Short mmCIF file of C-alpha atoms and ligand atoms in Angstrom, two decimals:
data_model
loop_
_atom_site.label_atom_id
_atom_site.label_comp_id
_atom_site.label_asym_id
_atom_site.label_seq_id
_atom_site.Cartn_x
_atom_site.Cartn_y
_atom_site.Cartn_z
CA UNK A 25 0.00 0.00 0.00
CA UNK A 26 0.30 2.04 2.28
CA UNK A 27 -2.70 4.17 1.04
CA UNK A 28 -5.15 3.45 -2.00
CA UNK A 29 -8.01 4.65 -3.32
CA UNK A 30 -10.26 1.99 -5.36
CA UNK A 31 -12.67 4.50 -7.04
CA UNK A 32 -15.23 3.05 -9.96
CA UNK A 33 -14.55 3.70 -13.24
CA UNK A 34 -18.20 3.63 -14.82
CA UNK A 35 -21.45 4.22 -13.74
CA UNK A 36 -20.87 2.04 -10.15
CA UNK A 37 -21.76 -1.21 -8.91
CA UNK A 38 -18.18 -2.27 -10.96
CA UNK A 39 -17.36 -4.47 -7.80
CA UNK A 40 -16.03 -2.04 -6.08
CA UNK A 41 -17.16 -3.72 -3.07
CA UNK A 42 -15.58 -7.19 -3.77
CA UNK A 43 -12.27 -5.27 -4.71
CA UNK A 44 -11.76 -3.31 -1.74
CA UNK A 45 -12.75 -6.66 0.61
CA UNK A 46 -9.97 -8.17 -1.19
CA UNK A 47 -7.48 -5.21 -0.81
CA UNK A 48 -9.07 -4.49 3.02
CA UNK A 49 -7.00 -8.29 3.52
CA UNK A 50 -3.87 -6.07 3.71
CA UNK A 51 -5.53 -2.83 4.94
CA UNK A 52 -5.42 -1.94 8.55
CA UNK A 53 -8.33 1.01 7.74
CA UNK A 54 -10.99 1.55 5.36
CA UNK A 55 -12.63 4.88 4.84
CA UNK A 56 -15.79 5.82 2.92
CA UNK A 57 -15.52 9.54 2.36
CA UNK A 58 -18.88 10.06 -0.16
CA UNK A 59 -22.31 9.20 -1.14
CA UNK A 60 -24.17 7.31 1.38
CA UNK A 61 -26.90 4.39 1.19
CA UNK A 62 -27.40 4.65 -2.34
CA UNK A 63 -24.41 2.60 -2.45
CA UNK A 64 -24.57 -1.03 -2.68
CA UNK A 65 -21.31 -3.01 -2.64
CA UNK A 66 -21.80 -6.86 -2.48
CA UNK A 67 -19.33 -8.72 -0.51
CA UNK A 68 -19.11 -13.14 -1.13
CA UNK A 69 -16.91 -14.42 1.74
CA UNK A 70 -16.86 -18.64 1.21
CA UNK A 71 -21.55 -19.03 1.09
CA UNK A 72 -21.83 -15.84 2.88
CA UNK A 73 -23.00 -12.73 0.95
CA UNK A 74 -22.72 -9.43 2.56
CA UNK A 75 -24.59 -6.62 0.84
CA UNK A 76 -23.07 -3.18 2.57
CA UNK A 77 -24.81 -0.36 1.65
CA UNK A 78 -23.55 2.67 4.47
CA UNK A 79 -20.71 0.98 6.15
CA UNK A 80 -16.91 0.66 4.64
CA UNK A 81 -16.59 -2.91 2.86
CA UNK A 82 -13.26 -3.79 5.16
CA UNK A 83 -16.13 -4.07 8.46
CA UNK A 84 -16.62 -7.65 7.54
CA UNK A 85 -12.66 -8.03 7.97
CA UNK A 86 -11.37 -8.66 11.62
CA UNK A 87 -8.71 -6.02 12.77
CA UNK A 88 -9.78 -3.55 10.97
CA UNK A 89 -10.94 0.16 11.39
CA UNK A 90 -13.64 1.52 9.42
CA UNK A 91 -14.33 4.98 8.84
CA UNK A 92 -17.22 6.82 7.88
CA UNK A 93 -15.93 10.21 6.64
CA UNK A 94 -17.45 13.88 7.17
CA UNK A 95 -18.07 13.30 3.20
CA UNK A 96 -20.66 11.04 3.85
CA UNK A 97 -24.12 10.90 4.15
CA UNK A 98 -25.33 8.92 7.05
CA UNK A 99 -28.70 7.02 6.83
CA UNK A 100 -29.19 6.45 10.79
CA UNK A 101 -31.64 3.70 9.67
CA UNK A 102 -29.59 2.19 7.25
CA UNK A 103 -26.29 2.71 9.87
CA UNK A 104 -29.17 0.22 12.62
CA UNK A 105 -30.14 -1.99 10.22
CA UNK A 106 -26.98 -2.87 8.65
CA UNK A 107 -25.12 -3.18 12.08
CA UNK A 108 -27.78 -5.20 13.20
CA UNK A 109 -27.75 -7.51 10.64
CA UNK A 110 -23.81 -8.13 10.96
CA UNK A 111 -24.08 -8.36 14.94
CA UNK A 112 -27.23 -10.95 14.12
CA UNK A 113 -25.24 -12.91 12.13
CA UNK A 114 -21.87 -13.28 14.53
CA UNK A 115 -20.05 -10.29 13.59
CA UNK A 116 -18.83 -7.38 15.08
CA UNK A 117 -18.77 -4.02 14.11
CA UNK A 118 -16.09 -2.84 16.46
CA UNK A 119 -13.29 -0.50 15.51
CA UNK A 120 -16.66 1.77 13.20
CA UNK A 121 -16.11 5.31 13.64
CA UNK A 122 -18.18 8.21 12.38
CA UNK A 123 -17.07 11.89 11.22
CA UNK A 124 -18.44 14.09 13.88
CA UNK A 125 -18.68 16.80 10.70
CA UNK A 126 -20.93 13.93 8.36
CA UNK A 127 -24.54 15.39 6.91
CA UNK A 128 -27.53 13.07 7.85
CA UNK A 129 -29.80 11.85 6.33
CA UNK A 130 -33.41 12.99 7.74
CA UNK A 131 -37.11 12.06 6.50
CA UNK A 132 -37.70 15.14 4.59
CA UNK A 133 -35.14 14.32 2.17
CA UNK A 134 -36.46 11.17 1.39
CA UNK A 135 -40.01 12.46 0.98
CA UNK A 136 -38.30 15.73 -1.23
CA UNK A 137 -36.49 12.79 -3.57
CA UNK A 138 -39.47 11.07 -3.48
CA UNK A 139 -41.66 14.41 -4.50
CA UNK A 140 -38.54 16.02 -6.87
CA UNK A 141 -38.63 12.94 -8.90
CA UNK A 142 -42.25 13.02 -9.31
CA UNK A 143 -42.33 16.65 -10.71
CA UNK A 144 -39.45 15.91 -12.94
CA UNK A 145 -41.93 13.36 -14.40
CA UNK A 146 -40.13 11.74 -17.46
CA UNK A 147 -37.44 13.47 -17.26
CA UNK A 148 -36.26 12.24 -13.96
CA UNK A 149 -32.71 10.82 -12.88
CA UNK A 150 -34.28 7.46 -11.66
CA UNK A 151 -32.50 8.18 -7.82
CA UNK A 152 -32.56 5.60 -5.39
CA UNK A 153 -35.21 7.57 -3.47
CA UNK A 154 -32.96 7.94 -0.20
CA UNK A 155 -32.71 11.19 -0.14
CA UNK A 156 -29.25 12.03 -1.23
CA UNK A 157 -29.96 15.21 -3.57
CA UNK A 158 -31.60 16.70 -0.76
CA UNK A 159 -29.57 16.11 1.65
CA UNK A 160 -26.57 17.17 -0.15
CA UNK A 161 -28.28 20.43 -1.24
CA UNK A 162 -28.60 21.18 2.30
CA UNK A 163 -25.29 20.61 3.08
CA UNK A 164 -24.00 23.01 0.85
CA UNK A 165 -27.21 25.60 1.81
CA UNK A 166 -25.88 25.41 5.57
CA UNK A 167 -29.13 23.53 6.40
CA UNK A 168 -27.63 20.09 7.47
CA UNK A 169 -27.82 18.72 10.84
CA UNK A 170 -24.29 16.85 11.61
CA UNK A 171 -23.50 13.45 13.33
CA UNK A 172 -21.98 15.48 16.08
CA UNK A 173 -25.10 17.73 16.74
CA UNK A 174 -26.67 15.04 17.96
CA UNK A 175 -24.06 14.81 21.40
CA UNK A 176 -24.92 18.08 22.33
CA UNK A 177 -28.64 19.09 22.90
CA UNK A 178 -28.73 22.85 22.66
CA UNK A 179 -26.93 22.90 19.58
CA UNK A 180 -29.19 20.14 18.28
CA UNK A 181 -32.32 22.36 19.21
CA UNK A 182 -30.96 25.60 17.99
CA UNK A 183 -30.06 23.33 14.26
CA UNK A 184 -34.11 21.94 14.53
CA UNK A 185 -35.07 25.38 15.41
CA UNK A 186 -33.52 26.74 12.54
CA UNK A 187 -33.70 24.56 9.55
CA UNK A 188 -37.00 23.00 10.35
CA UNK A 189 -39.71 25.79 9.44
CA UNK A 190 -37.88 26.39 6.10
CA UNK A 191 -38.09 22.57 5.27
CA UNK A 192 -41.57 22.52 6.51
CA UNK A 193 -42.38 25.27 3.84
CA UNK A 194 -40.78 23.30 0.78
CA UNK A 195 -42.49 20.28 1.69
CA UNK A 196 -46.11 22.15 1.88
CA UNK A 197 -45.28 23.43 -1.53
CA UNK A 198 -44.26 19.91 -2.82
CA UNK A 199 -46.80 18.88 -0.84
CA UNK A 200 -45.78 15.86 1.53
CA UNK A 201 -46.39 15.27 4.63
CA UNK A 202 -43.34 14.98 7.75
CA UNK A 203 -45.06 12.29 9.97
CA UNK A 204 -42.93 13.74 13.36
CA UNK A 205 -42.99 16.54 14.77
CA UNK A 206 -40.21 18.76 15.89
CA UNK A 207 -40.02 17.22 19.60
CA UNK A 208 -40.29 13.93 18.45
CA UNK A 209 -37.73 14.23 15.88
CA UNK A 210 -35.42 15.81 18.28
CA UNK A 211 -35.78 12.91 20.85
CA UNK A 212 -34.61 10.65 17.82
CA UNK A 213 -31.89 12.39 17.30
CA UNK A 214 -30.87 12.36 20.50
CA UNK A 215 -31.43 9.01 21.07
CA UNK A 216 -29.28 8.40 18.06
CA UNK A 217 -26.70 9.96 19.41
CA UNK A 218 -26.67 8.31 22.96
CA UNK A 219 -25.97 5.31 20.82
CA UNK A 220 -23.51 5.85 18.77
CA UNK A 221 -22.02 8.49 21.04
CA UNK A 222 -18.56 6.38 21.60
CA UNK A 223 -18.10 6.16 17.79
CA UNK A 224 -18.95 9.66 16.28
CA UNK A 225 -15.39 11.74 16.21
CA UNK A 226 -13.10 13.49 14.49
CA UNK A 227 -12.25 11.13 11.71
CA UNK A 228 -9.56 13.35 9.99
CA UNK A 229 -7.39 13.26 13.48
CA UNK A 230 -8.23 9.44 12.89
CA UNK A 231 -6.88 8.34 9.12
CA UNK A 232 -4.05 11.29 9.25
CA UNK A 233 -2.45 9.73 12.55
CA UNK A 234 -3.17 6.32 10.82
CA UNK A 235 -1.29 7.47 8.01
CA UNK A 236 1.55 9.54 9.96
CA UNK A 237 2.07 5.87 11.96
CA UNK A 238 2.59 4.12 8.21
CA UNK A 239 -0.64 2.28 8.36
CA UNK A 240 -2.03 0.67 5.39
CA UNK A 241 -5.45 2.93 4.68
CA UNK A 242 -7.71 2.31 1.97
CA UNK A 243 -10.34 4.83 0.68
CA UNK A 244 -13.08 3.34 -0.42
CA UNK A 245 -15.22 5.42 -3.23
CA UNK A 246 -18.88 4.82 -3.81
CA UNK A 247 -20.93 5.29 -7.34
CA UNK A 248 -18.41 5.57 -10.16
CA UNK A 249 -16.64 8.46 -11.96
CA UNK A 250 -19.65 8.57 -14.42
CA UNK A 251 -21.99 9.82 -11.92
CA UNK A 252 -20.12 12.47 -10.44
CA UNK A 253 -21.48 15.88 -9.84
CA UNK A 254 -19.50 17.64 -12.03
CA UNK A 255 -17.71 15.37 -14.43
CA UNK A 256 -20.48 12.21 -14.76
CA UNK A 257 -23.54 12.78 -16.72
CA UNK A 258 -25.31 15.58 -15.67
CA UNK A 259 -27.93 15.76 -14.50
CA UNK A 260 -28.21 12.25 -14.71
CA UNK A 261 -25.63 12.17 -12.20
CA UNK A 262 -25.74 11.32 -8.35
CA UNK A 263 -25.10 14.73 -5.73
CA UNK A 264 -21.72 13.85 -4.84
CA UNK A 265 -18.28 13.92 -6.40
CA UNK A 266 -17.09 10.68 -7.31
CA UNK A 267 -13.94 11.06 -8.67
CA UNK A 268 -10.89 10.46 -6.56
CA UNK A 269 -10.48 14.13 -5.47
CA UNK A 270 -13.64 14.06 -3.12
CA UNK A 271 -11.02 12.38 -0.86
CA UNK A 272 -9.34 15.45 0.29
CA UNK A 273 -12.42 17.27 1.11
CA UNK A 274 -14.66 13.65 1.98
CA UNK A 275 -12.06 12.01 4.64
CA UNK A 276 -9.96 15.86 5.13
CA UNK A 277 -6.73 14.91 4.17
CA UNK A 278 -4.11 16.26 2.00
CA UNK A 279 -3.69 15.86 -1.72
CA UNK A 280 -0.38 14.27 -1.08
CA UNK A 281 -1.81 11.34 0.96
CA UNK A 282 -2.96 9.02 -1.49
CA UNK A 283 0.04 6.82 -3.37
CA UNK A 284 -2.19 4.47 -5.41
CA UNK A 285 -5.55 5.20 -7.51
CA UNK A 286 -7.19 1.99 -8.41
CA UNK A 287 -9.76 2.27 -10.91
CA UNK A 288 -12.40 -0.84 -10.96
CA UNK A 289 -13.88 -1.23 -14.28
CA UNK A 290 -16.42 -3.94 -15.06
CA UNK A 291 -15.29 -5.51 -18.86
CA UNK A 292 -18.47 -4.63 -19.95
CA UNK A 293 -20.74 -1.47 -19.12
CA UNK A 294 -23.71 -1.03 -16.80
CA UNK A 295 -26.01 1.68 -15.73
CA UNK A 296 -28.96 1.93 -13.20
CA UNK A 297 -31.71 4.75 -13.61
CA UNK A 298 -31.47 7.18 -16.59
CA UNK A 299 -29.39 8.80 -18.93
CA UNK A 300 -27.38 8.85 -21.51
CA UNK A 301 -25.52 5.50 -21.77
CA UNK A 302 -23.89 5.36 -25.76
CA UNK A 303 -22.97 1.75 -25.81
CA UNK A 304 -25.92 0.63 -24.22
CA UNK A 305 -26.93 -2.86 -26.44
CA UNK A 306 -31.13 -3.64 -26.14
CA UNK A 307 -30.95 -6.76 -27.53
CA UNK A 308 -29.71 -10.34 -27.21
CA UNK A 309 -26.28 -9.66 -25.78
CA UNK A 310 -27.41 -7.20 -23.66
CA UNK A 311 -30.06 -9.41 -22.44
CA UNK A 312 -27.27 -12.28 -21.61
CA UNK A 313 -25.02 -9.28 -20.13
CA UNK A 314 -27.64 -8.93 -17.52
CA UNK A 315 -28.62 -12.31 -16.62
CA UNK A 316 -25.45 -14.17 -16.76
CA UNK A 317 -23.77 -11.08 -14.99
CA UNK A 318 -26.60 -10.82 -12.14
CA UNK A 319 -26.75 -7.11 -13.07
CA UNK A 320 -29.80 -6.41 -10.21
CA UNK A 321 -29.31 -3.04 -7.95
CA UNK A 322 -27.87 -4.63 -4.95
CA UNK A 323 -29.55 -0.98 -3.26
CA UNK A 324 -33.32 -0.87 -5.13
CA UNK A 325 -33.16 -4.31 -7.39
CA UNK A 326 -33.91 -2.59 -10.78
CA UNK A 327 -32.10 -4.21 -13.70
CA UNK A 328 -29.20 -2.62 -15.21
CA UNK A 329 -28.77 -1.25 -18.39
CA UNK A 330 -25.87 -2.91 -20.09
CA UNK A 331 -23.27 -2.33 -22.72
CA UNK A 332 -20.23 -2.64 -24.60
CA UNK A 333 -17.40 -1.91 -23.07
CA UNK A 334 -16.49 2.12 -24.04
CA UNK A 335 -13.03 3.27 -24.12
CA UNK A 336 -14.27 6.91 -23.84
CA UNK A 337 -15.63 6.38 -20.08
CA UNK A 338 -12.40 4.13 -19.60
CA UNK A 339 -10.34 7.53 -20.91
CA UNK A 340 -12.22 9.77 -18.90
CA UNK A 341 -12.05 7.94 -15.79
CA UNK A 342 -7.97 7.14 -16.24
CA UNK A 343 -7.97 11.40 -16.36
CA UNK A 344 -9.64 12.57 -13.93
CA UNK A 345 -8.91 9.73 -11.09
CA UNK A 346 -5.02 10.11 -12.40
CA UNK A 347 -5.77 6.12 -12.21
CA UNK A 348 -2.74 4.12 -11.68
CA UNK A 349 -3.57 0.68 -11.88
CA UNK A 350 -7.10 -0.75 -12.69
CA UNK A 351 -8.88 -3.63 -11.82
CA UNK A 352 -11.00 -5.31 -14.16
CA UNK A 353 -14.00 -7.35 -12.88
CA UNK A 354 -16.49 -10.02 -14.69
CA UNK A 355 -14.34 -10.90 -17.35
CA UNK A 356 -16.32 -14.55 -16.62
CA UNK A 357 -19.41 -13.19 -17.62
CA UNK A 358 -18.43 -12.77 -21.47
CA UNK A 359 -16.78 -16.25 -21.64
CA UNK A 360 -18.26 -18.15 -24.76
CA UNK A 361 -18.82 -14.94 -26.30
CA UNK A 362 -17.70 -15.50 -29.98
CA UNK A 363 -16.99 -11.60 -30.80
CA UNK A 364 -16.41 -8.53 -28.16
CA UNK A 365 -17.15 -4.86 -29.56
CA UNK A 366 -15.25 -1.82 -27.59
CA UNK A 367 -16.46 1.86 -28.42
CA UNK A 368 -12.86 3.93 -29.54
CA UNK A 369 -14.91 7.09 -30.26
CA UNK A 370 -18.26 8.64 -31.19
CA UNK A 371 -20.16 9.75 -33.56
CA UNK A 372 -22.33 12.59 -33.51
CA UNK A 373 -23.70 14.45 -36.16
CA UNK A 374 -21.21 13.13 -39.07
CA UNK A 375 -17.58 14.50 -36.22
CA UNK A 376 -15.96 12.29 -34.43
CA UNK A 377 -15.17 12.60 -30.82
CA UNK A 378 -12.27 10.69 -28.93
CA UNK A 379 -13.34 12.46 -25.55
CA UNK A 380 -16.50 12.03 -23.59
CA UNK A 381 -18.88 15.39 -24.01
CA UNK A 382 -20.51 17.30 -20.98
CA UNK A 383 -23.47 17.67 -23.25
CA UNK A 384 -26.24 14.55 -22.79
CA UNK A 385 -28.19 15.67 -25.69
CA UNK A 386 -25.18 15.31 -27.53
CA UNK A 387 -24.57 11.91 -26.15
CA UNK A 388 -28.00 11.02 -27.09
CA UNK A 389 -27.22 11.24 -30.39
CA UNK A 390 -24.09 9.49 -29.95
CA UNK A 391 -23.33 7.03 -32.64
CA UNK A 392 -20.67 4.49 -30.95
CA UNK A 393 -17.45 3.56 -33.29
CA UNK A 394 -16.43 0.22 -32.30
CA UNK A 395 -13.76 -2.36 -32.84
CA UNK A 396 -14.66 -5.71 -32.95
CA UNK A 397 -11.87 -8.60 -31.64
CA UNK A 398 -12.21 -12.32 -30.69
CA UNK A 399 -14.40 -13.75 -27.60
CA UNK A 400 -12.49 -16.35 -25.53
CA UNK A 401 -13.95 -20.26 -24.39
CA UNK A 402 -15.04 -20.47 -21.06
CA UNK A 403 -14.49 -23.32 -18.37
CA UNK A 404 -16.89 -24.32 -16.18
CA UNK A 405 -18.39 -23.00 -12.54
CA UNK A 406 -16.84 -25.09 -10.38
CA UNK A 407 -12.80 -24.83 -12.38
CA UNK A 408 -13.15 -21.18 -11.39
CA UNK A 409 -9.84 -22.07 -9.00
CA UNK A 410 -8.44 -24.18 -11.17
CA UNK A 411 -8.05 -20.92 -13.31
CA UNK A 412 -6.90 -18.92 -10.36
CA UNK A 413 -4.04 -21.20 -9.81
CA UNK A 414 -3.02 -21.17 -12.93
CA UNK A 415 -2.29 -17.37 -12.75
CA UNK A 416 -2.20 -14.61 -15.29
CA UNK A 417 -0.94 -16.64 -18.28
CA UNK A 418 -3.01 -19.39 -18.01
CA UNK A 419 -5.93 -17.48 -18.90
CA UNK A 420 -7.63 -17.56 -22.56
CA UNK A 421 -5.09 -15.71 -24.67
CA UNK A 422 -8.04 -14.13 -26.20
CA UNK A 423 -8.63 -12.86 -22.51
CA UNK A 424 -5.42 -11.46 -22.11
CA UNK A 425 -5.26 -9.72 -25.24
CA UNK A 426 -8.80 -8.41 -24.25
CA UNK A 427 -6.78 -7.03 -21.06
CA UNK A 428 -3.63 -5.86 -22.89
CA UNK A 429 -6.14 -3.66 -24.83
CA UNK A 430 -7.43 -1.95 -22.40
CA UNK A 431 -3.98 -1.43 -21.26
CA UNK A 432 -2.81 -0.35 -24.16
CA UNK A 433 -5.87 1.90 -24.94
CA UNK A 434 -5.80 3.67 -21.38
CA UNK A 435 -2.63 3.89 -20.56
CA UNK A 436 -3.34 2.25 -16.93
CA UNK A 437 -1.63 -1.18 -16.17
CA UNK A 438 -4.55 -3.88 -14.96
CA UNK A 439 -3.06 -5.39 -12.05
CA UNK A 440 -5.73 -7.05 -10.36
CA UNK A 441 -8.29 -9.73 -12.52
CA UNK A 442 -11.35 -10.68 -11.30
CA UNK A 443 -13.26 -13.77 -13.13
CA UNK A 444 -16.03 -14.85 -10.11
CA UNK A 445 -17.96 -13.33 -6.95
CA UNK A 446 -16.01 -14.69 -4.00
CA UNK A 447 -13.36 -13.23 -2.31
CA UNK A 448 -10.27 -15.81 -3.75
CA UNK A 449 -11.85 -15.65 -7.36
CA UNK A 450 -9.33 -13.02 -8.08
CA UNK A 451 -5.78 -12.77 -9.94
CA UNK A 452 -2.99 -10.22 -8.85
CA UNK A 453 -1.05 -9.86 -11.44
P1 LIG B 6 -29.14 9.13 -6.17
O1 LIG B 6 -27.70 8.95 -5.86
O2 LIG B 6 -30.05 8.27 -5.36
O3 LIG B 6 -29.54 10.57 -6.14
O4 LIG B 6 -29.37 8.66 -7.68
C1 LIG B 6 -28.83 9.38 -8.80
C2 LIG B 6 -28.38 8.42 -9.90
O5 LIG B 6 -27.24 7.70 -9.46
C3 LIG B 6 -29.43 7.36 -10.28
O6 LIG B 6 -29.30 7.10 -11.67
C4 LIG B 6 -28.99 6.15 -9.49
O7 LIG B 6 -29.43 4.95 -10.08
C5 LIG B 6 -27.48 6.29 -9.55
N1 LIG B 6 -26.78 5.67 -8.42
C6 LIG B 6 -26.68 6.14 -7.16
N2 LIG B 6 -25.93 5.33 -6.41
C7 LIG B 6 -25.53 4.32 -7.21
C8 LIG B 6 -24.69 3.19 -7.01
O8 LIG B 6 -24.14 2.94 -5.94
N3 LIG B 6 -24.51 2.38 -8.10
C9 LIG B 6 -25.07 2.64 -9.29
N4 LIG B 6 -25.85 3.71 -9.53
C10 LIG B 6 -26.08 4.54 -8.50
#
């Protein structure tokens, strides 16, 4: 290490979650430093599936710390349920901390998602409905309560006091309906609090004096570099910034702190909700993408859109991450395919473009150039180790050139290969 980031290189759910489990094995902290519950990162340790959707993906790892960062956006249901689940199930979630300076998540954001979406009709984003736009738009209007509001009871009151009537307001105007009222939503809160009182902190003391002491830390993104704020689609974006520099201002350390960028990229393309999405294939191979691939939100169970693979998002991603190594995930879920198409640029409106545009109406018009090369034979379920032991060059040749191509393409070495769910279905390379 000693410090990584493994950021997604898409539009999420890349396997970011499996990836960082299987980097957490030499981490000694994990910290999630943006989005919140909207994330979904699926975890397969031997039968047991983990599916982590607020806490870091090294909790289910013994030893290690996990760190909710201020950049976060805590879900105190979510936070219960999840722990509750782990504890219920023989696991514990000691060593969890939580920024002191994170943004919660409260009902009216998740009834303004809910009633945003509505308005936007067919134009919406497709959210996950748990209130992140909201709740990030109130972080940056000053009208957030924090994790550490809720340890101290007059500031907690004066917060209530003061955000509460405006919120009231927008939500008779979109018209929904709060179900608490102010005292009963401040004895929440402060209930909340009590309970996770020995774990809310100041987090950036926390992974800087990890880092000082030459711990291994690993910063864990959520979403993918597609759905940032300012560089995915937008608006068919999520609220946060994606992209590895939301973990300077997400986990507050310095730009200097982070020596390895790992970019997870699924071989093929997915995307949940809508938006522009050029390589997107509605047909048979698309249909086989998605079943043999599993490609169900792990967070609200819709079924992805999928694609070719498109060296434009692959471009964009290596850019703005500054990606130094990538790893590449499901290659097993395009064995037996007898030809593989990758998007090298687009076309729109008879000019070619080798660099993704800002502009979705553009990219709705986006005709996809593509380069066709050779699909590999497969092997069966159950010689998935077999393959693993036989390293690297014992894959399909046609696999590896598939790899050396994006390599070649992106300028990013692929050092890690991942060709099944669980945890030691992987190949470092
Ligand atoms: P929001 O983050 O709930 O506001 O949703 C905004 C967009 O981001 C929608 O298209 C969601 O489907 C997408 N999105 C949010 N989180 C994830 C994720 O973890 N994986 C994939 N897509 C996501």
């Amino acid at each position: 290490m000693p410090s990584i980031a493994v950021i997604g290189a898409q539009w999420g759910d890349e396997g970011k979650g499996k990836i960082t489990d299987y980097e957490a094995g030499k981490a000694d902290m994990v910290v999630r430093y943006q989005g919140g519950s909207n994330a979904g990162h699926t975890i397969k340790v031997g039968e047991e599936v983990f599916a982590l959707h607020i806490l870091p993906s090294g909790i289910v790892r013994k030893g290690v710390v996990n760190v909710i960062g201020n950049g976060v956006i805590v879900d105190l249901i979510s936070l219960d349920r999840e722990i509750a689940d782990l504890e219920s199930r023989g696991h514990s979630v000691e060593g969890l901390k939580i920024s002191d300076r994170a943004n919660i998540i409260l009902n009216w954001h998740r009834l303004l998602d809910g009633a945003e979406e509505r308005l936007r009709g067919k134009k919406g984003v497709g959210t996950t409905g748990k209130g992140i736009g909201p709740c990030y738009s109130d972080k940056i209007a000053r009208s957030g309560i924090r994790m550490g509001d809720l340890l101290d009871r007059e500031l907690l009151e004066e917060r209530l006091d003061t955000v509460m009537p405006m919120k009231l307001k927008t939500m008779e105007m979109l018209e929904v309906r709060l179900a608490q009222n102010h005292d009963e939503l401040l004895s929440e809160l402060l209930a909340y609090g009590k309970k996770y009182s020995k774990i809310i902190t100041d987090t950036s003391v926390l992974v800087n004096d990890a880092l000082d002491s030459g711990k291994n830390v690993l910063f864990e993104g959520a979403q993918g570099t597609m759905l940032d704020i300012d560089h995915g689609t937008y608006p068919f974006v999520t609220s946060s910034n994606c992209v590895a520099g939301a973990i300077c201002t997400g986990a507050g350390v310095g730009p200097k702190r982070v020596d390895e960028i790992m970019g997870v990229l699924k071989a093929y393309t997915t995307r949940v909700g809508a938006g522009p999405f050029p390589t997107e294939l509605n047909d048979d191979t698309g249909k086989m993408l998605l079943t043999v691939g599993g490609e169900y939100g792990t967070t609200t169970g819709r079924a992805r859109r999928c694609g070719w693979l498109d060296l434009l998002v692959v471009e964009h991603a290596a850019r703005l991450n500054g990606l130094t190594q990538f790893a590449v995930t499901k290659l097993d879920v395009m064995n037996d395919m007898k030809k593989i198409k990758v998007a090298v640029a687009y076309d729109v409106d008879g000019k070619r473009l080798e660099h993704f545009p800002g502009n979705f109406k553009m990219l709705e018009r986006a005709v996809p150039v593509y380069e066709e090369m050779d699909g590999w034979k497969g092997w069966k379920a159950d010689e998935t180790m077999e393959v693993v032991r036989g390293g690297y060059e014992a894959l399909p040749k046609e696999m590896r050139q598939y790899i050396s191509y994006i390599e070649k393409r992106s300028k990013v070495p692929v050092r890690i290969i991942s060709i099944g769910k669980g945890r030691e279905e992987t190949i470092r390379r």
